[in-house]
Protein backbone atom coordinates (compact mmCIF):
# COMPACT_ATOMS: atom_id res chain seq x y z
CA MET A 1 62.82 109.85 92.67
CA PRO A 2 63.88 106.19 92.59
CA ALA A 3 62.89 104.21 95.69
CA LEU A 4 65.61 102.72 97.90
CA ALA A 5 63.58 99.77 99.14
CA GLY A 6 65.69 96.61 98.85
CA VAL A 7 68.95 98.51 98.26
CA VAL A 8 71.75 97.10 100.46
CA VAL A 9 74.20 99.76 101.65
CA ALA A 10 77.36 99.31 103.73
CA ILE A 11 78.81 102.36 105.49
CA THR A 12 82.19 102.56 107.21
CA GLY A 13 82.62 104.91 110.17
CA GLY A 14 78.89 104.77 110.78
CA SER A 15 78.69 105.15 114.55
CA ARG A 16 78.81 108.95 114.62
CA GLY A 17 78.90 112.12 112.54
CA ILE A 18 78.36 111.90 108.79
CA GLY A 19 78.20 108.10 108.80
CA LEU A 20 75.52 107.91 111.47
CA ALA A 21 73.39 110.65 109.87
CA THR A 22 73.72 108.90 106.50
CA ALA A 23 72.76 105.52 107.96
CA GLN A 24 69.65 107.03 109.47
CA ALA A 25 68.71 108.91 106.29
CA LEU A 26 69.15 105.85 104.07
CA ALA A 27 67.27 103.56 106.45
CA THR A 28 64.42 106.08 106.59
CA ALA A 29 64.40 106.13 102.79
CA GLY A 30 63.92 102.36 102.73
CA ALA A 31 67.44 101.00 102.24
CA THR A 32 68.87 98.08 104.19
CA VAL A 33 71.89 99.56 105.96
CA ALA A 34 74.98 97.86 107.38
CA ILE A 35 77.29 99.90 109.60
CA GLY A 36 80.94 98.98 110.06
CA ASP A 37 82.87 100.86 112.74
CA LEU A 38 85.66 100.29 115.24
CA ASP A 39 83.55 101.89 117.97
CA ALA A 40 80.54 100.29 119.61
CA PRO A 41 77.67 99.76 117.16
CA PRO A 42 74.85 102.31 117.60
CA GLY A 43 72.21 100.05 119.11
CA TRP A 44 69.67 102.86 119.36
CA LEU A 45 69.71 103.28 115.58
CA ALA A 46 69.16 99.58 115.01
CA GLY A 47 66.31 99.80 117.49
CA GLN A 48 64.73 102.66 115.56
CA HIS A 49 65.30 101.07 112.18
CA PRO A 50 65.00 97.27 111.94
CA ALA A 51 66.66 97.52 108.51
CA VAL A 52 69.95 98.63 110.15
CA ARG A 53 72.67 96.13 111.12
CA ALA A 54 75.98 97.00 112.76
CA TRP A 55 79.34 95.26 113.04
CA ARG A 56 82.53 96.18 114.84
CA VAL A 57 85.28 96.33 112.21
CA ASP A 58 88.74 97.85 111.86
CA VAL A 59 88.80 99.16 108.27
CA THR A 60 92.61 99.17 108.26
CA ASP A 61 92.54 95.37 108.54
CA GLN A 62 91.96 94.14 104.98
CA ASP A 63 90.76 90.70 106.07
CA ALA A 64 88.39 92.25 108.61
CA PHE A 65 86.99 94.64 105.99
CA ALA A 66 86.42 91.77 103.55
CA GLY A 67 84.85 89.75 106.37
CA PHE A 68 82.51 92.64 107.12
CA LEU A 69 81.33 92.70 103.51
CA ASP A 70 80.89 88.90 103.65
CA GLN A 71 78.66 89.28 106.71
CA VAL A 72 76.69 92.07 105.07
CA GLU A 73 75.96 89.93 102.04
CA SER A 74 75.12 86.82 104.04
CA THR A 75 72.80 88.77 106.35
CA CYS A 76 71.33 91.49 104.15
CA GLY A 77 71.80 90.32 100.57
CA PRO A 78 74.06 91.31 97.66
CA LEU A 79 75.88 94.58 98.26
CA ASP A 80 74.55 97.43 96.12
CA VAL A 81 76.40 100.43 97.61
CA LEU A 82 79.61 100.84 99.61
CA ILE A 83 80.06 104.21 101.30
CA ASN A 84 83.72 104.67 102.29
CA ASN A 85 83.21 107.24 105.02
CA ALA A 86 85.62 106.36 107.85
CA GLY A 87 88.27 109.03 108.37
CA ILE A 88 90.28 110.96 110.94
CA MET A 89 91.80 114.47 110.96
CA PRO A 90 94.64 115.06 113.42
CA LEU A 91 96.02 118.56 112.89
CA GLY A 92 99.41 120.22 113.18
CA SER A 93 102.39 121.23 111.08
CA LEU A 94 104.02 118.42 109.11
CA GLY A 95 107.39 119.04 110.76
CA ASP A 96 105.88 118.33 114.17
CA GLU A 97 103.69 115.42 113.12
CA PRO A 98 104.74 112.04 114.55
CA ALA A 99 105.27 109.36 111.91
CA SER A 100 102.68 107.19 113.67
CA VAL A 101 100.01 109.89 113.21
CA ALA A 102 100.77 110.24 109.51
CA ALA A 103 100.66 106.47 109.07
CA ARG A 104 97.33 106.21 110.89
CA GLN A 105 95.76 108.80 108.59
CA LEU A 106 97.02 107.00 105.50
CA GLU A 107 95.72 103.66 106.79
CA ILE A 108 92.21 104.90 107.58
CA ASN A 109 91.63 107.75 105.13
CA LEU A 110 93.21 106.29 102.01
CA HIS A 111 94.39 102.67 102.25
CA ALA A 112 91.03 101.51 103.65
CA VAL A 113 89.22 103.22 100.78
CA ILE A 114 91.47 101.45 98.29
CA HIS A 115 91.15 97.92 99.64
CA GLY A 116 87.49 98.41 100.59
CA SER A 117 86.69 99.52 97.06
CA ARG A 118 88.63 96.58 95.64
CA ASP A 119 86.73 94.07 97.77
CA ALA A 120 83.41 95.67 96.87
CA LEU A 121 84.24 95.64 93.16
CA ARG A 122 85.03 91.93 93.28
CA ARG A 123 81.41 91.45 94.30
CA MET A 124 79.79 94.11 92.12
CA LEU A 125 81.54 93.64 88.78
CA PRO A 126 80.38 90.03 88.17
CA ARG A 127 76.82 91.23 88.78
CA GLY A 128 77.23 94.21 86.45
CA ARG A 129 75.87 96.70 88.98
CA GLY A 130 76.88 98.59 92.10
CA HIS A 131 77.92 101.98 93.43
CA LEU A 132 81.03 103.18 95.25
CA VAL A 133 80.55 106.40 97.24
CA ASN A 134 83.84 107.78 98.55
CA VAL A 135 83.67 110.56 101.13
CA ALA A 136 86.59 112.92 100.51
CA SER A 137 86.61 116.63 101.40
CA GLN A 138 87.14 120.11 100.04
CA ALA A 139 90.61 119.45 101.45
CA GLY A 140 90.95 117.00 98.56
CA LYS A 141 90.80 119.96 96.19
CA VAL A 142 92.66 122.65 98.14
CA GLY A 143 95.75 122.33 100.32
CA PHE A 144 95.18 123.80 103.79
CA PRO A 145 98.04 124.66 106.16
CA GLY A 146 98.05 122.66 109.36
CA ALA A 147 96.67 119.52 107.72
CA ALA A 148 99.23 118.47 105.11
CA THR A 149 98.86 114.72 105.61
CA TYR A 150 95.08 114.90 105.89
CA CYS A 151 94.93 116.92 102.64
CA ALA A 152 97.23 114.37 100.99
CA THR A 153 94.90 111.52 101.95
CA LYS A 154 91.82 113.35 100.68
CA HIS A 155 93.56 114.33 97.44
CA GLY A 156 94.32 110.62 97.16
CA VAL A 157 90.65 109.70 97.58
CA VAL A 158 89.66 112.22 94.89
CA GLY A 159 92.32 110.86 92.53
CA LEU A 160 91.35 107.26 93.23
CA SER A 161 87.71 108.08 92.56
CA GLU A 162 88.54 109.87 89.30
CA ALA A 163 90.60 106.90 88.10
CA LEU A 164 87.93 104.37 89.09
CA ARG A 165 85.26 106.39 87.30
CA ALA A 166 87.24 106.04 84.07
CA GLU A 167 88.22 102.42 84.74
CA LEU A 168 84.65 101.31 85.45
CA ARG A 169 82.94 103.12 82.60
CA GLY A 170 80.45 100.76 80.96
CA SER A 171 80.72 98.17 83.76
CA GLY A 172 77.44 99.05 85.45
CA VAL A 173 79.27 100.15 88.61
CA ALA A 174 79.00 103.88 89.40
CA VAL A 175 81.47 105.99 91.39
CA SER A 176 80.68 109.13 93.38
CA CYS A 177 83.09 111.41 95.24
CA VAL A 178 81.57 113.44 98.10
CA MET A 179 83.46 116.64 98.94
CA PRO A 180 82.01 118.59 101.86
CA THR A 181 83.38 121.70 103.46
CA VAL A 182 83.94 121.67 107.24
CA VAL A 183 81.21 119.55 108.85
CA ARG A 184 79.95 120.21 112.38
CA THR A 185 81.09 116.93 113.92
CA GLU A 186 83.62 116.03 116.61
CA LEU A 187 86.28 116.04 113.88
CA ALA A 188 85.76 119.81 113.48
CA THR A 189 86.13 120.65 117.18
CA GLY A 190 88.16 123.81 117.85
CA LEU A 191 88.65 124.85 114.23
CA GLY A 192 89.15 128.46 113.20
CA GLU A 193 86.57 130.44 111.26
CA SER A 194 86.42 132.14 107.88
CA PRO A 195 83.65 133.71 105.77
CA LEU A 196 84.83 131.50 102.89
CA VAL A 197 84.53 128.28 104.92
CA ARG A 198 80.92 127.94 106.04
CA PRO A 199 80.38 124.75 108.06
CA VAL A 200 77.56 122.38 107.16
CA THR A 201 75.74 119.82 109.30
CA PRO A 202 76.11 116.03 109.10
CA GLN A 203 72.47 115.95 107.99
CA GLN A 204 73.23 118.13 104.96
CA VAL A 205 75.98 115.72 103.92
CA ALA A 206 73.72 112.73 104.61
CA ASP A 207 70.98 114.24 102.45
CA ALA A 208 73.48 114.78 99.61
CA ILE A 209 74.69 111.17 99.88
CA THR A 210 71.14 109.84 99.96
CA ALA A 211 70.32 111.85 96.83
CA VAL A 212 73.35 110.48 94.99
CA VAL A 213 72.52 106.90 96.02
CA ARG A 214 69.10 107.47 94.47
CA ARG A 215 70.57 109.00 91.33
CA PRO A 216 74.34 108.47 90.88
CA ARG A 217 76.63 111.27 89.73
CA PHE A 218 80.33 111.76 90.27
CA ASP A 219 80.97 115.19 91.81
CA VAL A 220 79.04 115.76 95.05
CA TYR A 221 79.88 119.07 96.71
CA VAL A 222 78.34 120.04 100.05
CA PRO A 223 77.20 122.75 99.84
CA ARG A 224 76.69 122.75 96.07
CA SER A 225 78.16 126.26 95.86
CA LEU A 226 81.60 124.69 96.39
CA ALA A 227 81.49 123.54 92.77
CA VAL A 228 81.41 127.18 91.64
CA VAL A 229 84.08 128.19 94.16
CA ASN A 230 86.43 125.47 92.90
CA ARG A 231 85.91 126.45 89.27
CA LEU A 232 86.68 130.10 90.04
CA LEU A 233 89.75 129.19 92.08
CA ALA A 234 91.01 126.98 89.25
CA LEU A 235 90.76 129.92 86.84
CA ALA A 236 92.41 132.45 89.16
CA PRO A 237 96.20 132.97 89.14
CA ARG A 238 97.91 131.26 92.05
CA ALA A 239 98.96 134.56 93.62
CA LEU A 240 95.32 135.71 93.65
CA ARG A 241 94.15 132.39 95.13
CA ASP A 242 96.75 132.64 97.87
CA ALA A 243 95.75 136.23 98.62
CA LEU A 244 92.06 135.30 98.86
CA LEU A 245 92.78 132.49 101.29
CA ARG A 246 94.93 134.76 103.46
CA ILE A 247 92.58 137.76 103.43
CA SER A 248 89.54 135.61 104.24
CA GLY A 249 91.36 133.68 106.95
CA ALA A 250 90.61 130.39 105.19
CA ASP A 251 94.28 129.44 105.52
CA ARG A 252 93.88 129.54 109.31
CA VAL A 253 90.77 127.39 109.66
CA LEU A 254 92.81 124.22 110.21
CA ALA A 255 96.19 125.74 111.09
CA GLY A 256 94.55 127.87 113.80
CA ALA A 257 92.71 125.01 115.49
CA ASP A 258 92.66 125.02 119.29
CA PRO A 259 94.76 122.01 120.44
CA VAL A 260 93.23 122.05 123.93
CA ALA A 261 89.70 121.87 122.54
CA ARG A 262 90.76 119.06 120.21
CA ALA A 263 92.59 116.97 122.82
CA GLY A 264 89.68 114.60 123.40
CA TYR A 265 89.17 114.01 119.69
CA ASP A 266 92.88 113.48 119.07
CA ALA A 267 93.09 110.91 121.88
CA ARG A 268 90.24 108.91 120.34
CA ALA A 269 91.34 109.28 116.71
CA VAL A 270 94.96 108.29 117.32
CA PRO A 271 95.24 106.40 120.64
CA GLY A 272 98.58 106.96 122.36
CA ARG A 273 99.40 110.03 120.28
CA GLY A 274 100.89 111.85 123.24
CA GLN A 275 103.17 108.95 124.16
CA ASP A 276 104.23 108.34 120.56
CA ALA A 277 105.02 111.97 119.80
CA MET A 278 108.36 112.06 121.60
CA ALA A 279 109.41 108.64 120.31
CA ASP A 280 108.66 109.64 116.71
CA ARG A 281 110.27 113.09 116.91
CA PRO A 282 113.69 113.19 115.16
CA ARG A 283 116.53 113.41 117.63
CA GLU A 284 118.79 116.43 117.50
CA ARG A 285 122.29 115.74 116.31
CA GLU A 286 124.96 115.99 118.95
CA ARG A 287 127.06 119.07 118.54
CA PRO A 288 130.82 118.75 118.69
């Protein structure tokens, strides 16, 4: 397999979960890794791997994201790979979702991927090489109750990646779209269970990303069996698909999440969510 020595990789959302596991896997494989995250940089990882650098960056701030890539290139060298991994998943019915929570998901999960990809392409295209790796989700292929906005953002990432793949054909810049099932990270705290939705570990996703950085391809399902599942679902009549999701309980994995168990995650993912909820809720009309 191709060596990753000398390959410069930037990862957003790299302080925990999939991003952290991927940073460690790529650094171990020989890549020079730059982590960008709003949370405190993981100093222990940099200590383990001298090839890892970390910056505090808010990916929703376009200037800050561009500045992060500037620092990566000035410190590590020309950017070879951008992994758009940062994302949040607040859950709940759309009717009860505060506007601020929906906006925050769009800013992090989709808008940051768009402007981050644009800034990376402005560096990669003149060089005629590069690789965009966008971390979406199986929720970007199937709509799950209880996560309408999240699914919308991940469908957006899949669509963006598909369009970029066609747009960049022949440019030397590759595009990959990573679509894992539920991953055992803080983001998945308190979720329901289903025999059709088998969780994977951050390491499994990191291994899949590392493999695709070595040898680019577009569709990256984790586990790989999801590719077959999606093909079968696409061929099945909608009524049958709906019945399978209901019978297996897959439609309750996100909708049935335990809000108490998820309270700590929600507070970190969307600061002030509790205070904003009442302000954002539509007021009832006064009755005559």
